[in-house]
CSV table of C-alpha atoms and ligand atoms in Angstrom, one decimal:
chain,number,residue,atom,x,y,z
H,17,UNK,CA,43.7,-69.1,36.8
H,18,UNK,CA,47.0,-67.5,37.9
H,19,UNK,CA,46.9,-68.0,41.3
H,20,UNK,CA,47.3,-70.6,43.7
H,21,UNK,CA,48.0,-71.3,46.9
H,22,UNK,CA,49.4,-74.6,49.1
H,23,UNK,CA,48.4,-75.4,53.0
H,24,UNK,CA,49.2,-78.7,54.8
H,25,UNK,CA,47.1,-79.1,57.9
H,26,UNK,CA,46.1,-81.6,60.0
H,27,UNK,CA,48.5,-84.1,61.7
H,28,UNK,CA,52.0,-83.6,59.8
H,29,UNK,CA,53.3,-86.6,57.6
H,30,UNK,CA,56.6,-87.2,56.3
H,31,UNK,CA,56.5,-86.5,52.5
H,32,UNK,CA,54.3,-83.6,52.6
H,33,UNK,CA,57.4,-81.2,51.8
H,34,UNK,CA,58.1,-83.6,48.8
H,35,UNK,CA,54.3,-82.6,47.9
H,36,UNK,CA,54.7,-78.8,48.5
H,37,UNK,CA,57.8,-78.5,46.2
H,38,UNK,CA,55.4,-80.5,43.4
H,39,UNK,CA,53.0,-78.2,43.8
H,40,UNK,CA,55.3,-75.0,44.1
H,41,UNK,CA,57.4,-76.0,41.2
H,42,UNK,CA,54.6,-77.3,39.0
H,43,UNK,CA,52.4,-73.8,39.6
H,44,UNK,CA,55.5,-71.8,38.5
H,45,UNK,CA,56.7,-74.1,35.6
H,46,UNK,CA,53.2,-73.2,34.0
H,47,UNK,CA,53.5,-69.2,35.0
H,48,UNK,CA,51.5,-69.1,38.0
H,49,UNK,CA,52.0,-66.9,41.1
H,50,UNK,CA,52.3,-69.6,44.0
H,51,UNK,CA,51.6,-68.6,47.7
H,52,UNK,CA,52.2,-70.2,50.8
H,53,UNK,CA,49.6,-70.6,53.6
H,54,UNK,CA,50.7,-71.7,57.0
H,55,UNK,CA,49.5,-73.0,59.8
H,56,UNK,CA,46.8,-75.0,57.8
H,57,UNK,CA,43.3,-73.2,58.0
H,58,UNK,CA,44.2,-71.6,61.2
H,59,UNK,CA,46.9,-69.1,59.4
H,60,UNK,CA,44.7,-68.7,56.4
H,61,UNK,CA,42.3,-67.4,58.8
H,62,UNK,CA,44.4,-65.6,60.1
H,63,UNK,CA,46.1,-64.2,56.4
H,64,UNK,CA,49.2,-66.0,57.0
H,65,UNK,CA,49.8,-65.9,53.2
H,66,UNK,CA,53.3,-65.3,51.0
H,67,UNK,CA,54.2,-65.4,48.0
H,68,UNK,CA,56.9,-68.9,47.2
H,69,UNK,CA,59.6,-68.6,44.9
H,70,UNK,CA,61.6,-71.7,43.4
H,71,UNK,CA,63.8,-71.7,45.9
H,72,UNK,CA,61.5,-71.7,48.9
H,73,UNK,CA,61.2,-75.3,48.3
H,74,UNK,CA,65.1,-75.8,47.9
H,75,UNK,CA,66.4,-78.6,50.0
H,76,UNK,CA,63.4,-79.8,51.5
H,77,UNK,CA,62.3,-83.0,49.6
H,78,UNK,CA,64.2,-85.2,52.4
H,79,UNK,CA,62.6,-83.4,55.4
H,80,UNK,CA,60.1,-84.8,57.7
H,81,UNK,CA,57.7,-82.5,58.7
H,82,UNK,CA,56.1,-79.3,56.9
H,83,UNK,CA,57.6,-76.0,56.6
H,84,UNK,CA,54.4,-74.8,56.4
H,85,UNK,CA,53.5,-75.7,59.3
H,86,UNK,CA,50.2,-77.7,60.5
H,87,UNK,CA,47.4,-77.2,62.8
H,88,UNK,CA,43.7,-78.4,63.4
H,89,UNK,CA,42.0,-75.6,63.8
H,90,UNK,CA,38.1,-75.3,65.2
H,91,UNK,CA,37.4,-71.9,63.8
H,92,UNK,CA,37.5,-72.9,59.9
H,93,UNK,CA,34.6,-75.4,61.2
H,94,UNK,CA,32.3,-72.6,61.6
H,95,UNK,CA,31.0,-70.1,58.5
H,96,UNK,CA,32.4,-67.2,60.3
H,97,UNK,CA,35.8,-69.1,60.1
H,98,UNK,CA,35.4,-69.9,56.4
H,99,UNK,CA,34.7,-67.1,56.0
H,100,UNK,CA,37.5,-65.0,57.0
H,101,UNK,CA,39.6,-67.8,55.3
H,102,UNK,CA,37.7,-66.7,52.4
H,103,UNK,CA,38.2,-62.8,52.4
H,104,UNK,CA,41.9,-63.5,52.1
H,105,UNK,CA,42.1,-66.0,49.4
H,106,UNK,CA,40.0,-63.0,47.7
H,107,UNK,CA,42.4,-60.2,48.7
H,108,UNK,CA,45.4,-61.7,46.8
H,109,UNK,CA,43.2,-63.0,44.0
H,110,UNK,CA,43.9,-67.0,44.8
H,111,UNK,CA,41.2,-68.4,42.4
H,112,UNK,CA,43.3,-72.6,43.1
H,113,UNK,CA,43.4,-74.0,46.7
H,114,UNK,CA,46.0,-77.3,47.0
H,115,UNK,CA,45.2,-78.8,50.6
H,116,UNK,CA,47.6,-81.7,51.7
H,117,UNK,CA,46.1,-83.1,54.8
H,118,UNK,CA,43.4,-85.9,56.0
H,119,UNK,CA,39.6,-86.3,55.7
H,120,UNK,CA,39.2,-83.8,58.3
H,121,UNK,CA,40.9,-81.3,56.4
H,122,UNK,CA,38.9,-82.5,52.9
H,123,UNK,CA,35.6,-81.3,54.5
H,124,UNK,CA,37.0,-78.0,55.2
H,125,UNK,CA,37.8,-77.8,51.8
H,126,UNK,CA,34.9,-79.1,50.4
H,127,UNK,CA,33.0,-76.4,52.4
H,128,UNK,CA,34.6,-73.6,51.5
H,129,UNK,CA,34.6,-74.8,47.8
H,130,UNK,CA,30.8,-74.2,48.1
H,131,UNK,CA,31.1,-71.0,49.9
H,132,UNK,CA,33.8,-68.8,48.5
H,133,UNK,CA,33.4,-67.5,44.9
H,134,UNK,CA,35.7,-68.1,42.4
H,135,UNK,CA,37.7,-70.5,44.5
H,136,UNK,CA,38.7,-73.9,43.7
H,137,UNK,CA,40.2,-76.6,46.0
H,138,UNK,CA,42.1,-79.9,45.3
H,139,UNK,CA,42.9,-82.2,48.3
H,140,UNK,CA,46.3,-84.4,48.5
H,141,UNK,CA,45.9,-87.3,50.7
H,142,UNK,CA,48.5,-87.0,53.1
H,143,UNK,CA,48.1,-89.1,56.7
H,144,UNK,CA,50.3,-91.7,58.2
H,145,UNK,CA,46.9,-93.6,59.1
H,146,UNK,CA,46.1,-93.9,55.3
H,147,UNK,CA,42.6,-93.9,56.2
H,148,UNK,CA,41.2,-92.1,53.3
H,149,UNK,CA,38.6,-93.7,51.0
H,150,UNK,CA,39.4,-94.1,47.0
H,151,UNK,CA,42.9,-93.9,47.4
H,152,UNK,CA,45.3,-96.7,47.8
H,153,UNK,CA,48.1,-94.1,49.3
H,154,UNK,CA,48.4,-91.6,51.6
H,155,UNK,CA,51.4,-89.4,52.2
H,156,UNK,CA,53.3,-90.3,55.4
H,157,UNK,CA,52.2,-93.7,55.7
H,158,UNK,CA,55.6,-95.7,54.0
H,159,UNK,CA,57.9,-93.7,56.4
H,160,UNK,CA,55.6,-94.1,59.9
H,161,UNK,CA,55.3,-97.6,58.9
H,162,UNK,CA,59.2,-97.9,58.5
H,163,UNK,CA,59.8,-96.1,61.7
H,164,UNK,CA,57.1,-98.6,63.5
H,165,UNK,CA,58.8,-101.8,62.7
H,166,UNK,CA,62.4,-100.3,62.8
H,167,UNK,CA,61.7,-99.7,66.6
H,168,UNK,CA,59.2,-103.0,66.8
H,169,UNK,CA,62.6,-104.7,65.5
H,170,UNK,CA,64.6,-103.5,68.2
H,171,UNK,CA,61.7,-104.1,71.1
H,172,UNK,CA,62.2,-108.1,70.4
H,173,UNK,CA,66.3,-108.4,70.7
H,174,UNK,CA,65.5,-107.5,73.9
H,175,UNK,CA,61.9,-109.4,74.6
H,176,UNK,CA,64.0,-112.5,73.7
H,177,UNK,CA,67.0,-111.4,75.6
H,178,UNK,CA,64.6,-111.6,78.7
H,179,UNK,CA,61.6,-113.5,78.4
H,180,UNK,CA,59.5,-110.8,77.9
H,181,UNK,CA,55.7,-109.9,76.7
H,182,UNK,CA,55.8,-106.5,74.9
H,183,UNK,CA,52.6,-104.9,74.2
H,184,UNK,CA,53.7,-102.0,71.7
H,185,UNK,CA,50.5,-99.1,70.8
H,186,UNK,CA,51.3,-97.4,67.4
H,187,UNK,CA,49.5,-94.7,65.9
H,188,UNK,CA,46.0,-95.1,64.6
H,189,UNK,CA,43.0,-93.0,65.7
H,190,UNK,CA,40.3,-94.5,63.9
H,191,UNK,CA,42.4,-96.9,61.3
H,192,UNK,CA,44.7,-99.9,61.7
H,193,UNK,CA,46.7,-100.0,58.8
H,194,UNK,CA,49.8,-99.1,60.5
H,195,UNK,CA,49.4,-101.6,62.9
H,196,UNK,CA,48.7,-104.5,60.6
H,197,UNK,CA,51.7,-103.8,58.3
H,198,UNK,CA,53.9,-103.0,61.1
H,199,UNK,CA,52.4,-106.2,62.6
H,200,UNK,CA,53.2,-108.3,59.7
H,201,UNK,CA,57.0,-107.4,58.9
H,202,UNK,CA,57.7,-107.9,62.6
H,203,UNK,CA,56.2,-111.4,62.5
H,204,UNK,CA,54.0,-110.0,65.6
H,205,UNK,CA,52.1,-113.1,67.3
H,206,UNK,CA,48.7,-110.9,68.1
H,207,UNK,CA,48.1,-107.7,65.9
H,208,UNK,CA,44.4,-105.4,67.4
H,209,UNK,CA,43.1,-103.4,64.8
H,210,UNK,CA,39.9,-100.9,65.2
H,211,UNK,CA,37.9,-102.2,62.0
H,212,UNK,CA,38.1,-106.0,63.8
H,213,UNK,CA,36.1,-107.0,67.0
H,214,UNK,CA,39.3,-107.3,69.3
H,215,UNK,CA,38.6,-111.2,71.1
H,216,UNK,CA,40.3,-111.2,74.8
H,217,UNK,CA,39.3,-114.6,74.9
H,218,UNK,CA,41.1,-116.1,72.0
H,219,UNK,CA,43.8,-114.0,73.7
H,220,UNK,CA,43.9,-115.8,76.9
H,221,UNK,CA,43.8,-118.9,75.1
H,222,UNK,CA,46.4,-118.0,73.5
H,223,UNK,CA,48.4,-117.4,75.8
H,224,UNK,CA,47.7,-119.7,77.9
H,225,UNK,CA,48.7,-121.8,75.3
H,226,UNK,CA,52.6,-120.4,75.2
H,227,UNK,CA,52.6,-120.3,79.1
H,228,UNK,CA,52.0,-124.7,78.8
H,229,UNK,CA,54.4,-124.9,76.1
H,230,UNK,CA,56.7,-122.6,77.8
H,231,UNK,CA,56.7,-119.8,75.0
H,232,UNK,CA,57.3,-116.6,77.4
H,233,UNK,CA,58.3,-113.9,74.4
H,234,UNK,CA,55.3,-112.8,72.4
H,235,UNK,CA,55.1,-109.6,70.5
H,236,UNK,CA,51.7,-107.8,70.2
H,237,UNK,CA,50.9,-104.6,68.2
H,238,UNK,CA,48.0,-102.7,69.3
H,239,UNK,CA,47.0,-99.6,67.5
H,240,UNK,CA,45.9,-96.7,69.5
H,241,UNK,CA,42.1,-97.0,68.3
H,242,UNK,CA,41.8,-100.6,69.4
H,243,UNK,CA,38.4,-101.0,71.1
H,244,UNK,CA,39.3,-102.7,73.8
H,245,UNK,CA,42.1,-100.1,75.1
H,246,UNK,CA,45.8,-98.8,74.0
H,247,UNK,CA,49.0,-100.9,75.5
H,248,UNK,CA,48.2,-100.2,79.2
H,249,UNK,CA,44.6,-101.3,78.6
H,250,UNK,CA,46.0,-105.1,77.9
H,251,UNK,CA,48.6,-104.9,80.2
H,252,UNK,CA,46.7,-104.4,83.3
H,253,UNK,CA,44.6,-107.5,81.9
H,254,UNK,CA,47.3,-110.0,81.2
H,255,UNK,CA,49.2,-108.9,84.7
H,256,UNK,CA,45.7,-109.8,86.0
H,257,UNK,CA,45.5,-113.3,84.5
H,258,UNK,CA,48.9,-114.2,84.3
H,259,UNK,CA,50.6,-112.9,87.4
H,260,UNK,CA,54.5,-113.7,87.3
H,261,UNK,CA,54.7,-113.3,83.4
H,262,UNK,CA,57.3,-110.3,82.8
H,263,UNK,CA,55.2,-107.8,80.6
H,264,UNK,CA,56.1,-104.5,79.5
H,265,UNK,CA,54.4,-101.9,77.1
H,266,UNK,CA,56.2,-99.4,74.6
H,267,UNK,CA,53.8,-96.4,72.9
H,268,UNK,CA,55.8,-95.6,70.0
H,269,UNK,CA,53.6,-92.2,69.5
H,270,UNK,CA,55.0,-89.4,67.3
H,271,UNK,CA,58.2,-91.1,66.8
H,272,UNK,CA,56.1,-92.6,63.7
H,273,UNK,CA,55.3,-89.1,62.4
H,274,UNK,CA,58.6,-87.5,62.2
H,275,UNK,CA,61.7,-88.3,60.1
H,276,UNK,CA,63.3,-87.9,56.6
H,277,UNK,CA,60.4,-89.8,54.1
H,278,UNK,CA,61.2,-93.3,52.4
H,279,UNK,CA,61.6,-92.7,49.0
H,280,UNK,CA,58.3,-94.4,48.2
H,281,UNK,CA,56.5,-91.2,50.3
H,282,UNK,CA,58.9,-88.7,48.0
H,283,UNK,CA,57.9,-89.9,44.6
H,284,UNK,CA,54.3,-90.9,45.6
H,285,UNK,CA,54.2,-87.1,47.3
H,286,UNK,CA,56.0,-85.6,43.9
H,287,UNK,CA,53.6,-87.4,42.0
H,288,UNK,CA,50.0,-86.2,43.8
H,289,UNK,CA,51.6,-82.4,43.6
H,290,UNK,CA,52.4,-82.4,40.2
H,291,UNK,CA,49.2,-83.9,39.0
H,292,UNK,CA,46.9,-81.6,42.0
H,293,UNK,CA,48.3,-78.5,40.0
H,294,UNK,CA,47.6,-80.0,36.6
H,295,UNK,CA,43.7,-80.7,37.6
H,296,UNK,CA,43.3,-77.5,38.9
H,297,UNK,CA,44.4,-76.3,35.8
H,298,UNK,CA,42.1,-78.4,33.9
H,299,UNK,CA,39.6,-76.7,35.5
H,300,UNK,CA,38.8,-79.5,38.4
H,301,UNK,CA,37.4,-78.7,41.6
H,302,UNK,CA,36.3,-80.2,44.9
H,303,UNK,CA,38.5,-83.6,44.3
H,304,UNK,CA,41.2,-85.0,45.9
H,305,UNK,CA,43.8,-86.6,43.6
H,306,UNK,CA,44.6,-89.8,44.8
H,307,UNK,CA,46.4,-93.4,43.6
H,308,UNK,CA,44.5,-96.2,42.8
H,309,UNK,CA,46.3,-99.3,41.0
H,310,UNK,CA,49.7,-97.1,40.9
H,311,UNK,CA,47.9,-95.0,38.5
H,312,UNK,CA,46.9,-91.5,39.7
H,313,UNK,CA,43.6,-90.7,40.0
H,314,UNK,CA,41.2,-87.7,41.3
H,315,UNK,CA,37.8,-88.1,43.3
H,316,UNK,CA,35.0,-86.0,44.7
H,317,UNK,CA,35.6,-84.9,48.3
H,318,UNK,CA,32.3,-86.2,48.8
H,319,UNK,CA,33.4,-89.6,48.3
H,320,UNK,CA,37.0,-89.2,49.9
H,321,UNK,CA,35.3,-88.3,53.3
H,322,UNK,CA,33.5,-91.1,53.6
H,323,UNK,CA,34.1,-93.2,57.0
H,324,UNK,CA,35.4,-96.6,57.3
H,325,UNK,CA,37.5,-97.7,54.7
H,326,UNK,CA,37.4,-101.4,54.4
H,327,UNK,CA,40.4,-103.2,55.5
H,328,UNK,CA,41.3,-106.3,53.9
H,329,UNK,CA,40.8,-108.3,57.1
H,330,UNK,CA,42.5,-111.5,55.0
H,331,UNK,CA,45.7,-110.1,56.2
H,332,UNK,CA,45.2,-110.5,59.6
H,333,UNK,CA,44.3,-113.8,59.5
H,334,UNK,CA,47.6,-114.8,57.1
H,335,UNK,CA,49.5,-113.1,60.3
H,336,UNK,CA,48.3,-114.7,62.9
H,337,UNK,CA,48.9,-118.0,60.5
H,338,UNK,CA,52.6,-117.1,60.0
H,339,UNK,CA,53.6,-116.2,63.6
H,340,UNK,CA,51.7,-119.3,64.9
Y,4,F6P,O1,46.0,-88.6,62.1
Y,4,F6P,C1,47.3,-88.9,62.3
Y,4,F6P,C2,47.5,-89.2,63.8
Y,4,F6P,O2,48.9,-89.4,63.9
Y,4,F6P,C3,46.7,-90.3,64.4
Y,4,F6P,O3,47.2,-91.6,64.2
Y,4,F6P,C4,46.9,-89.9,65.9
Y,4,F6P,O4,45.8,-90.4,66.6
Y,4,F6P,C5,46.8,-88.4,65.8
Y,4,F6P,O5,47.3,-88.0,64.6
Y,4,F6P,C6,47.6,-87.7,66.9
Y,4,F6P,O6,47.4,-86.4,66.8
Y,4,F6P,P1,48.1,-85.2,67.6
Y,4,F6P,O7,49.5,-85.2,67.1
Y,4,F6P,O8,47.4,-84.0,67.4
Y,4,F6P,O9,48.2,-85.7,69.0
């Protein structure tokens, strides 16, 4: 092999630059021409492809974001897509694919494994949902977690300074992990996660438990995939049922995405770069490296896009035990 090419794609996550200088620095430390593919799958459709040198990934190891930019793009769904993602790779001789991005992006990859010839493709895990199965760690997850209770922090000085209810959504499609951790470090009295049955009526009793004992601040994290609705959802309910009780809602959105990475998402990041190189090197295919333990490990795709990864529902229950 001598050479490879880097895309991120999918939502952005902060430490995906951190990976992208692994990757770039690792390819040429062992003599390999590195390209660059932005825009995800849309620009390698597209043949938005150039050659990286050493210092193309100067300076960017404390940057939020991706400088090679991110997209989710429907054509590379279809063969046609694939295929002229395919032609290109061919045209500059890429025989190793390093994809940084989500599940989504891993069956893309795993797709066009199978279809283009010659080509192989090694996923890094990098999501702030760190929904990915057979990895402990995803890229993005430390820092949007950081940013969630940072701001969740700030919401309750000024819920106690008023008496207030906050009901604050973070980010969280499918998964809750944000939401729980976040949950927990802010001592938040309810925490709604997708993988558990939300119960509105241990809610109400709840709080009409605080409203007897005169308990008007309480802090509850929803994430955005909750099934019973986002922060508006269980405003409009508790206005309903408790009228009079001052309730406001905060979406903290993609202030969780953006932002310079902790340095647990930089040396987690350099990490899954520098060994994503070395696999494809030793000849690995179709796998997304990932951390298991603290140890780095590598795993089909096949098994990486699986759906539901457990949650360790335990936690919530110690959470709602501590803030009781
Ligand atoms: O997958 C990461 C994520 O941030 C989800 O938590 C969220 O639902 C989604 O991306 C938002 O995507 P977009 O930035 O495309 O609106």
């Amino acid at each position: 092999m001598k050479k490879i090419a880097v895309l991120t794609s999918g939502g952005d996550a902060s430490g995906m630059n951190a990976a992208i200088r692994a990757v770039v620095r690792t390819g040429l430390y062992h003599g390999l021409e590195v390209f660059g593919i932005r825009r995800g799958y849309q620009g390698l459709i597209e043949g938005d492809i150039f050659r990286m040198a050493t210092t193309d990934v100067s300076n960017i190891i404390q940057r939020g974001g991706t400088i090679l930019k991110t997209a989710r793009s429907q054509e590379f769904t279809t063969p046609e897509g694939r295929s002229k993602a395919c032609k290109h790779l061919q045209e500059h001789g890429i025989e190793g694919l390093v994809v940084i991005g989500g599940d989504g992006s891993f069956k893309g990859a795993r797709e066009l494994a199978g279809e283009c010839p010659h080509l192989r493709v090694i996923g890094i895990p990098g999501t702030i949902d760190k929904d990915i199965v057979g990895t402990d760690y995803t890229i993005g997850f430390d820092t949007a977690v950081n940013a969630a209770v940072e701001n969740i922090d700030r919401i309750r000085d000024t819920a106690e300074s008023h008496d207030r209810l906050f009901i604050i959504e973070v980010m969280g499609r499918d998964a809750g992990y944000i939401a729980l951790n976040s949950g927990i470090a802010c001592g938040a009295e309810d925490i709604f996660v997708p993988e558990e049955h939300t119960s509105i009526s241990d809610l109400i009793k709840n709080l009409r438990y605080d409203k007897k004992r005169k308990k008007l601040v309480r802090i509850i994290v929803v994430a955005e995939g909750d099934e019973y609705g986002g922060a508006e959802k269980f405003r409009e309910l508790i206005r309903n049922r408790f009228p009079g009780w001052e309730v406001r809602t905060a979406i903290l959105g993609h202030l969780q995405r953006g932002g310079s990475p902790t340095y647990f998402d930089r040396v987690q990041a350099s990490r899954m770069g520098y060994a994503a190189v070395n696999r494809l090197l030793e000849g690995g295919n179709s796998e997304m490296i990932g951390l298991q333990h603290g140890n780095i490990v590598h795993i089909g795709f096949d098994q990486a896009c699986k759906k539901n990864k457990p949650m360790d529902l335990g936690q919530l229950e110690m959470a709602m035990v501590l803030s009781s």
